[in-house]
């Protein structure tokens, strides 16, 4: 037995305590065979940390940009059979110098939830393209794909086999009795947890964390783990190098617990990391755990679980700061965030295909502050999604709104429509995103300043569709060709900021970061490169009023020549104050690479 086998066995001993040692040995051999690692020892030459300041991620659906001859109406756009090709063309035309990686949301056949109810993990949905299109994108960009690990579609062949009592599938799903006390289970939805299903073995009550078309897989059955690892190997073979573990916090169930973040769940993540990084030295795991901060941080483990975690508290806190003009909560949160260990990084985002998650703001924003934020987002045209709490009461789960519309107004103003600062407020949000410790990720509709899609919301009735617009490629290009359109102006401005960021060693994802205290209206922090040669003071006026910042409070080394990287202007040390216009950002650097 080599060291890799021993390590895999160590993981399996923690997960499957009820298996005999010989059964765990057979399981370890199966997993290594599926990953094509059965004769390989541990790869000790791997260097942790394959990322730097030039890394920028794009988040997009496979059909966010439809071919020019396709109309983006209806839930399926049936004629859309080359949208992956349209997406690739858009990236190469507009983003080749701006992004290093792309997260293409589920591109597999699916039955609901825009891809997250997978009917066949091994295929590309023909409405989007084929594996050749996926591989072509993977040659030009690091490719991130979803491993929808907690559940599959009720239309998946596994679930049909479950109903018919056949393999594979008959033991693949979690079942429970409606007589059991499941009130402690934490869920992001308000639907019934158990789905009554007629099978050849009589009525079964199947566990559905997210909805009745998304049935939870039973990882207590080792065959499910083997099947999922087989899928991981296939994705690697098609060029995927970054795995987003969707809803991974829910994968292990124990009656009587809240079924969230259980020890076996963490061990499964550690096992997957062992297998993935041995199969491909440049492969990464990112956990999608939309939960409060402390629980989210636990998925770093001791730098032996996820390579990266989503910074879920950032979107609600940053948006709250920008619409209220005070950064107290954002600043307190930033001070409480530990630096990511080398070999790990924060995945920073402020908009995505989902809404603005509110669970990560629990304990950070008061109920009154949250209610005020919901009121502002409602006025901006947003919708609210709800979840069931411990006592079966409903609490707000997320705000469904485009980031462009979320940035349209100040909480204290009663005017109808967007105020005069929407563009500046929007850029300020992304300037902060680009400067924070970690790797920034841009939702495609944030790069394009796409507004609320009320037509798609009305057509589908799904609240999240308000921020899942499908662009016709020609209509989008027409908009970008018009330099006065907001889409062209925002994309131009963001690409310029990205280009600056990608050259700064102090913006390395693991570079030092300290929070500065310059008043509630100024959100500021200091970054220092790993070699300590470059310092950047990132100052952001998050209010709609001019702000004066005394130079004496920034502690600039007066023997250095300081320059604002954003404007290119050298800093004049003679005035006592820096003056920041509403929503202006400054990146003061002692180096201009």
Coordinates of C-alpha atoms in Angstrom, one line a residue, residues 12 39 48 92 152 163 181 183 199 223 241 325 348 367 383 407 428 441 444 525 545 564 573:
X12 CA -12.7 6.8 4.5
X39 CA -0.5 3.0 -9.2
X48 CA 0.6 25.4 -3.1
X92 CA -12.2 36.4 -26.9
X152 CA -29.8 15.5 -8.8
X163 CA -38.5 4.1 -8.2
X181 CA -38.8 14.9 14.1
X183 CA -37.6 20.3 12.7
X199 CA -41.9 3.0 -5.8
X223 CA -21.6 3.8 -4.3
X241 CA -9.6 22.4 -13.6
X325 CA -23.2 55.8 3.2
X348 CA -14.7 37.5 -3.8
X367 CA -33.2 43.2 11.9
X383 CA -37.9 40.7 -5.2
X407 CA -26.9 50.6 -6.9
X428 CA -17.0 52.1 -6.4
X441 CA -15.1 37.3 -9.7
X444 CA -21.2 38.7 -16.7
X525 CA -7.5 49.2 3.8
X545 CA -20.9 63.6 0.0
X564 CA -2.9 57.3 -7.4
X573 CA 2.0 65.9 0.0

